[in-house]
């Protein structure tokens, strides 16, 4: 839903109840950004994430580049990812950028066109060889003191941290791991999102957001 409470993460009006809050077609064709958040509930969190994919896809999904000229201009398919390789940024030198983002993990290209898995799902991310760049973001930007890290250990993405109360708001804060830049495959012919993960505890404040679309009458900062 595009209409949820940024303080708790709870949905205000669901996509099922009002289609205007469903992901729009432009978002499904390229999400641009994805976030896995812990918010609205105080406590420790540790997620071990294996993969993210779109599921319940119809037969119209094909594993080919819908815009090869644009792909070539951007430096390749993104399947090799990373700076200095044929990722989103081609062969340009971004070593300074890398030094400023030492807490982030993963590649830089993303998947620019669908990679269809044997079960028919479309791969969005797989942490055995992550293509997107993932950053930890915490609520100290809002005066809170929650903390988190994002790492890759072996073939698993680890989102580890703690959500604590923001005193000025008298409410729990948030932590999240988010992508920035890169490309996402077209999943407009799929019906659901599937994340394969394991949680170290029963933390109940996990949320997932995708895209950058903002509904006109939704609260600020809600996508």
mmCIF file of C-alpha atoms in Angstrom:
data_model
loop_
_atom_site.group_PDB
_atom_site.id
_atom_site.type_symbol
_atom_site.label_atom_id
_atom_site.label_comp_id
_atom_site.label_asym_id
_atom_site.label_seq_id
_atom_site.Cartn_x
_atom_site.Cartn_y
_atom_site.Cartn_z
ATOM 1 C CA UNK A 1 0.000 0.000 0.000
ATOM 2 C CA UNK A 2 1.085 3.587 -0.700
ATOM 3 C CA UNK A 3 -0.865 4.753 2.352
ATOM 4 C CA UNK A 4 0.705 3.749 5.666
ATOM 5 C CA UNK A 5 1.664 5.353 8.965
ATOM 6 C CA UNK A 6 5.374 6.336 8.984
ATOM 7 C CA UNK A 7 5.393 6.262 12.803
ATOM 8 C CA UNK A 8 4.325 2.622 13.123
ATOM 9 C CA UNK A 9 4.585 1.175 9.630
ATOM 10 C CA UNK A 10 0.956 0.023 9.838
ATOM 11 C CA UNK A 11 -1.145 0.223 6.676
ATOM 12 C CA UNK A 12 -3.855 2.908 6.817
ATOM 13 C CA UNK A 13 -5.660 1.993 3.584
ATOM 14 C CA UNK A 14 -4.686 -1.238 1.860
ATOM 15 C CA UNK A 15 -4.205 -1.811 -1.843
ATOM 16 C CA UNK A 16 -6.996 -4.393 -1.619
ATOM 17 C CA UNK A 17 -9.424 -1.807 -0.227
ATOM 18 C CA UNK A 18 -8.427 0.964 -2.648
ATOM 19 C CA UNK A 19 -6.508 0.279 -5.862
ATOM 20 C CA UNK A 20 -5.087 3.808 -6.006
ATOM 21 C CA UNK A 21 -2.657 2.710 -3.271
ATOM 22 C CA UNK A 22 -1.391 -0.313 -5.195
ATOM 23 C CA UNK A 23 2.096 -0.152 -6.754
ATOM 24 C CA UNK A 24 1.744 1.688 -10.051
ATOM 25 C CA UNK A 25 2.898 0.268 -13.367
ATOM 26 C CA UNK A 26 6.000 2.467 -13.539
ATOM 27 C CA UNK A 27 7.140 1.194 -10.128
ATOM 28 C CA UNK A 28 6.672 -2.444 -11.108
ATOM 29 C CA UNK A 29 8.631 -1.929 -14.323
ATOM 30 C CA UNK A 30 11.584 -0.533 -12.339
ATOM 31 C CA UNK A 31 11.273 -0.256 -8.553
ATOM 32 C CA UNK A 32 14.312 2.077 -8.390
ATOM 33 C CA UNK A 33 14.626 1.503 -4.650
ATOM 34 C CA UNK A 34 13.853 -1.128 -2.022
ATOM 35 C CA UNK A 35 13.932 -0.972 1.770
ATOM 36 C CA UNK A 36 13.677 -3.593 4.491
ATOM 37 C CA UNK A 37 12.761 -1.774 7.706
ATOM 38 C CA UNK A 38 12.306 -2.426 11.384
ATOM 39 C CA UNK A 39 10.120 0.272 12.905
ATOM 40 C CA UNK A 40 7.320 0.996 15.319
ATOM 41 C CA UNK A 41 8.386 -1.775 17.718
ATOM 42 C CA UNK A 42 11.318 -1.503 20.137
ATOM 43 C CA UNK A 43 13.739 -4.395 20.278
ATOM 44 C CA UNK A 44 16.694 -6.171 18.746
ATOM 45 C CA UNK A 45 16.570 -7.539 15.220
ATOM 46 C CA UNK A 46 18.748 -9.878 13.228
ATOM 47 C CA UNK A 47 17.701 -11.039 9.788
ATOM 48 C CA UNK A 48 19.633 -13.515 7.659
ATOM 49 C CA UNK A 49 18.443 -12.841 4.107
ATOM 50 C CA UNK A 50 19.001 -15.309 1.296
ATOM 51 C CA UNK A 51 17.130 -13.810 -1.648
ATOM 52 C CA UNK A 52 14.372 -11.499 -2.869
ATOM 53 C CA UNK A 53 12.244 -12.319 -5.875
ATOM 54 C CA UNK A 54 8.931 -11.611 -7.573
ATOM 55 C CA UNK A 55 6.616 -14.605 -7.724
ATOM 56 C CA UNK A 56 3.314 -15.725 -9.270
ATOM 57 C CA UNK A 57 4.513 -14.397 -12.628
ATOM 58 C CA UNK A 58 2.578 -15.101 -15.810
ATOM 59 C CA UNK A 59 3.939 -16.659 -18.983
ATOM 60 C CA UNK A 60 4.489 -13.253 -20.607
ATOM 61 C CA UNK A 61 7.701 -12.764 -18.596
ATOM 62 C CA UNK A 62 10.680 -13.334 -20.855
ATOM 63 C CA UNK A 63 14.383 -13.316 -20.069
ATOM 64 C CA UNK A 64 15.524 -10.702 -22.529
ATOM 65 C CA UNK A 65 16.469 -7.055 -22.546
ATOM 66 C CA UNK A 66 13.513 -4.857 -23.603
ATOM 67 C CA UNK A 67 15.842 -1.926 -24.355
ATOM 68 C CA UNK A 68 19.287 -3.167 -25.436
ATOM 69 C CA UNK A 69 20.456 0.265 -26.615
ATOM 70 C CA UNK A 70 19.840 1.767 -23.172
ATOM 71 C CA UNK A 71 21.554 -1.196 -21.528
ATOM 72 C CA UNK A 72 24.632 -0.746 -23.693
ATOM 73 C CA UNK A 73 24.736 2.963 -22.852
ATOM 74 C CA UNK A 74 24.623 2.166 -19.125
ATOM 75 C CA UNK A 75 27.547 -0.202 -19.390
ATOM 76 C CA UNK A 76 26.051 -3.672 -19.685
ATOM 77 C CA UNK A 77 23.405 -5.880 -18.148
ATOM 78 C CA UNK A 78 24.430 -5.203 -14.553
ATOM 79 C CA UNK A 79 24.847 -8.922 -13.976
ATOM 80 C CA UNK A 80 28.542 -8.418 -13.295
ATOM 81 C CA UNK A 81 27.910 -5.358 -11.136
ATOM 82 C CA UNK A 82 30.493 -3.302 -9.306
ATOM 83 C CA UNK A 83 32.767 -0.450 -10.256
ATOM 84 C CA UNK A 84 35.571 -1.219 -12.632
ATOM 85 C CA UNK A 85 33.473 -3.990 -14.232
ATOM 86 C CA UNK A 86 30.615 -3.801 -16.661
ATOM 87 C CA UNK A 87 28.026 -2.736 -14.138
ATOM 88 C CA UNK A 88 25.683 0.228 -14.223
ATOM 89 C CA UNK A 89 28.598 2.682 -14.269
ATOM 90 C CA UNK A 90 30.721 0.916 -16.881
ATOM 91 C CA UNK A 91 34.486 1.211 -16.578
ATOM 92 C CA UNK A 92 34.649 4.576 -14.830
ATOM 93 C CA UNK A 93 36.680 5.057 -11.652
ATOM 94 C CA UNK A 94 34.520 5.626 -8.555
ATOM 95 C CA UNK A 95 37.079 4.811 -5.858
ATOM 96 C CA UNK A 96 36.318 8.028 -3.964
ATOM 97 C CA UNK A 97 32.629 7.160 -3.859
ATOM 98 C CA UNK A 98 33.481 3.728 -2.514
ATOM 99 C CA UNK A 99 35.524 5.208 0.341
ATOM 100 C CA UNK A 100 32.600 7.385 1.413
ATOM 101 C CA UNK A 101 30.271 4.392 1.615
ATOM 102 C CA UNK A 102 32.361 1.844 3.448
ATOM 103 C CA UNK A 103 29.374 0.688 5.542
ATOM 104 C CA UNK A 104 27.444 -0.377 2.441
ATOM 105 C CA UNK A 105 27.661 -3.812 0.823
ATOM 106 C CA UNK A 106 26.896 -5.370 -2.531
ATOM 107 C CA UNK A 107 27.294 -4.372 -6.149
ATOM 108 C CA UNK A 108 26.191 -1.299 -8.059
ATOM 109 C CA UNK A 109 24.423 -2.496 -11.176
ATOM 110 C CA UNK A 110 21.294 -4.381 -10.223
ATOM 111 C CA UNK A 111 19.418 -6.512 -12.702
ATOM 112 C CA UNK A 112 18.439 -4.416 -15.693
ATOM 113 C CA UNK A 113 16.166 -7.056 -17.220
ATOM 114 C CA UNK A 114 14.438 -10.167 -15.863
ATOM 115 C CA UNK A 115 16.454 -13.164 -14.746
ATOM 116 C CA UNK A 116 13.930 -16.000 -14.618
ATOM 117 C CA UNK A 117 14.561 -18.709 -12.042
ATOM 118 C CA UNK A 118 13.740 -22.388 -12.686
ATOM 119 C CA UNK A 119 10.449 -22.063 -10.758
ATOM 120 C CA UNK A 120 9.345 -19.104 -12.904
ATOM 121 C CA UNK A 121 10.084 -16.423 -10.310
ATOM 122 C CA UNK A 122 12.037 -13.285 -11.269
ATOM 123 C CA UNK A 123 15.198 -12.588 -9.287
ATOM 124 C CA UNK A 124 15.405 -9.176 -7.619
ATOM 125 C CA UNK A 125 18.378 -9.841 -5.352
ATOM 126 C CA UNK A 126 20.429 -12.832 -4.210
ATOM 127 C CA UNK A 127 22.995 -12.331 -1.464
ATOM 128 C CA UNK A 128 25.311 -15.068 -2.676
ATOM 129 C CA UNK A 129 26.305 -12.454 -5.280
ATOM 130 C CA UNK A 130 24.442 -9.215 -4.497
ATOM 131 C CA UNK A 131 23.983 -6.824 -7.406
ATOM 132 C CA UNK A 132 22.408 -3.890 -5.557
ATOM 133 C CA UNK A 133 24.251 -1.616 -3.134
ATOM 134 C CA UNK A 134 22.671 -1.890 0.353
ATOM 135 C CA UNK A 135 23.058 0.860 2.975
ATOM 136 C CA UNK A 136 22.141 0.884 6.693
ATOM 137 C CA UNK A 137 19.985 3.876 7.686
ATOM 138 C CA UNK A 138 19.060 4.632 11.302
ATOM 139 C CA UNK A 139 16.787 7.085 13.108
ATOM 140 C CA UNK A 140 19.543 9.347 14.554
ATOM 141 C CA UNK A 141 18.723 11.536 11.550
ATOM 142 C CA UNK A 142 15.477 12.211 13.487
ATOM 143 C CA UNK A 143 17.087 12.477 16.919
ATOM 144 C CA UNK A 144 16.830 8.798 17.792
ATOM 145 C CA UNK A 145 19.493 6.346 18.903
ATOM 146 C CA UNK A 146 18.622 3.152 17.068
ATOM 147 C CA UNK A 147 21.510 1.444 15.285
ATOM 148 C CA UNK A 148 22.076 -1.189 12.617
ATOM 149 C CA UNK A 149 24.578 -2.735 10.247
ATOM 150 C CA UNK A 150 24.292 -4.491 6.901
ATOM 151 C CA UNK A 151 26.882 -7.105 6.025
ATOM 152 C CA UNK A 152 27.281 -10.107 3.755
ATOM 153 C CA UNK A 153 28.534 -13.261 5.431
ATOM 154 C CA UNK A 154 29.120 -16.161 3.112
ATOM 155 C CA UNK A 155 26.057 -16.283 0.878
ATOM 156 C CA UNK A 156 23.760 -14.436 3.291
ATOM 157 C CA UNK A 157 22.864 -10.794 3.828
ATOM 158 C CA UNK A 158 22.805 -9.884 7.542
ATOM 159 C CA UNK A 159 20.639 -7.015 8.818
ATOM 160 C CA UNK A 160 21.518 -6.626 12.494
ATOM 161 C CA UNK A 161 20.535 -3.887 14.926
ATOM 162 C CA UNK A 162 18.196 -2.511 17.563
ATOM 163 C CA UNK A 163 15.191 -0.204 17.461
ATOM 164 C CA UNK A 164 14.890 2.017 20.535
ATOM 165 C CA UNK A 165 12.443 4.717 21.579
ATOM 166 C CA UNK A 166 12.884 8.254 20.236
ATOM 167 C CA UNK A 167 12.458 10.341 23.377
ATOM 168 C CA UNK A 168 11.233 13.469 21.596
ATOM 169 C CA UNK A 169 8.509 11.490 19.806
ATOM 170 C CA UNK A 170 7.667 9.152 22.680
ATOM 171 C CA UNK A 171 7.597 6.340 20.149
ATOM 172 C CA UNK A 172 9.930 3.655 18.798
ATOM 173 C CA UNK A 173 12.321 4.695 16.054
ATOM 174 C CA UNK A 174 13.459 2.781 12.994
ATOM 175 C CA UNK A 175 16.347 1.100 11.261
ATOM 176 C CA UNK A 176 16.477 -0.037 7.664
ATOM 177 C CA UNK A 177 18.621 -1.413 4.889
ATOM 178 C CA UNK A 178 18.001 0.266 1.555
ATOM 179 C CA UNK A 179 19.257 0.269 -2.000
ATOM 180 C CA UNK A 180 20.315 3.421 -3.845
ATOM 181 C CA UNK A 181 20.611 3.696 -7.583
ATOM 182 C CA UNK A 182 20.995 0.697 -9.834
ATOM 183 C CA UNK A 183 18.227 -0.938 -11.796
ATOM 184 C CA UNK A 184 15.480 -3.417 -11.052
ATOM 185 C CA UNK A 185 13.896 -5.938 -13.425
ATOM 186 C CA UNK A 186 10.405 -5.500 -14.814
ATOM 187 C CA UNK A 187 8.098 -7.442 -12.459
ATOM 188 C CA UNK A 188 4.829 -5.962 -13.723
ATOM 189 C CA UNK A 189 3.696 -9.427 -14.810
ATOM 190 C CA UNK A 190 4.152 -10.860 -11.299
ATOM 191 C CA UNK A 191 1.687 -10.713 -8.412
ATOM 192 C CA UNK A 192 3.711 -11.011 -5.218
ATOM 193 C CA UNK A 193 7.048 -10.419 -3.529
ATOM 194 C CA UNK A 194 8.892 -13.305 -1.861
ATOM 195 C CA UNK A 195 11.773 -12.818 0.573
ATOM 196 C CA UNK A 196 13.631 -15.878 1.811
ATOM 197 C CA UNK A 197 15.048 -15.087 5.255
ATOM 198 C CA UNK A 198 15.517 -16.294 8.794
ATOM 199 C CA UNK A 199 14.946 -14.167 11.897
ATOM 200 C CA UNK A 200 16.916 -14.680 15.096
ATOM 201 C CA UNK A 201 13.898 -13.686 17.204
ATOM 202 C CA UNK A 202 10.179 -12.914 16.988
ATOM 203 C CA UNK A 203 10.521 -9.177 16.280
ATOM 204 C CA UNK A 204 7.193 -8.018 14.800
ATOM 205 C CA UNK A 205 8.033 -4.656 13.235
ATOM 206 C CA UNK A 206 9.470 -5.805 9.897
ATOM 207 C CA UNK A 207 8.273 -3.775 6.883
ATOM 208 C CA UNK A 208 9.233 -3.784 3.212
ATOM 209 C CA UNK A 209 8.850 -0.836 0.837
ATOM 210 C CA UNK A 210 9.563 -0.576 -2.858
ATOM 211 C CA UNK A 211 9.627 2.224 -5.392
ATOM 212 C CA UNK A 212 9.544 5.996 -4.969
ATOM 213 C CA UNK A 213 5.934 6.733 -5.872
ATOM 214 C CA UNK A 214 4.056 8.941 -3.390
ATOM 215 C CA UNK A 215 0.259 8.947 -3.311
ATOM 216 C CA UNK A 216 -1.171 12.491 -3.289
ATOM 217 C CA UNK A 217 -3.060 12.114 -0.017
ATOM 218 C CA UNK A 218 -0.586 9.892 1.841
ATOM 219 C CA UNK A 219 1.517 11.166 4.726
ATOM 220 C CA UNK A 220 4.893 12.773 4.031
ATOM 221 C CA UNK A 221 7.855 10.455 3.399
ATOM 222 C CA UNK A 222 5.550 7.546 2.585
ATOM 223 C CA UNK A 223 6.158 5.677 -0.651
#
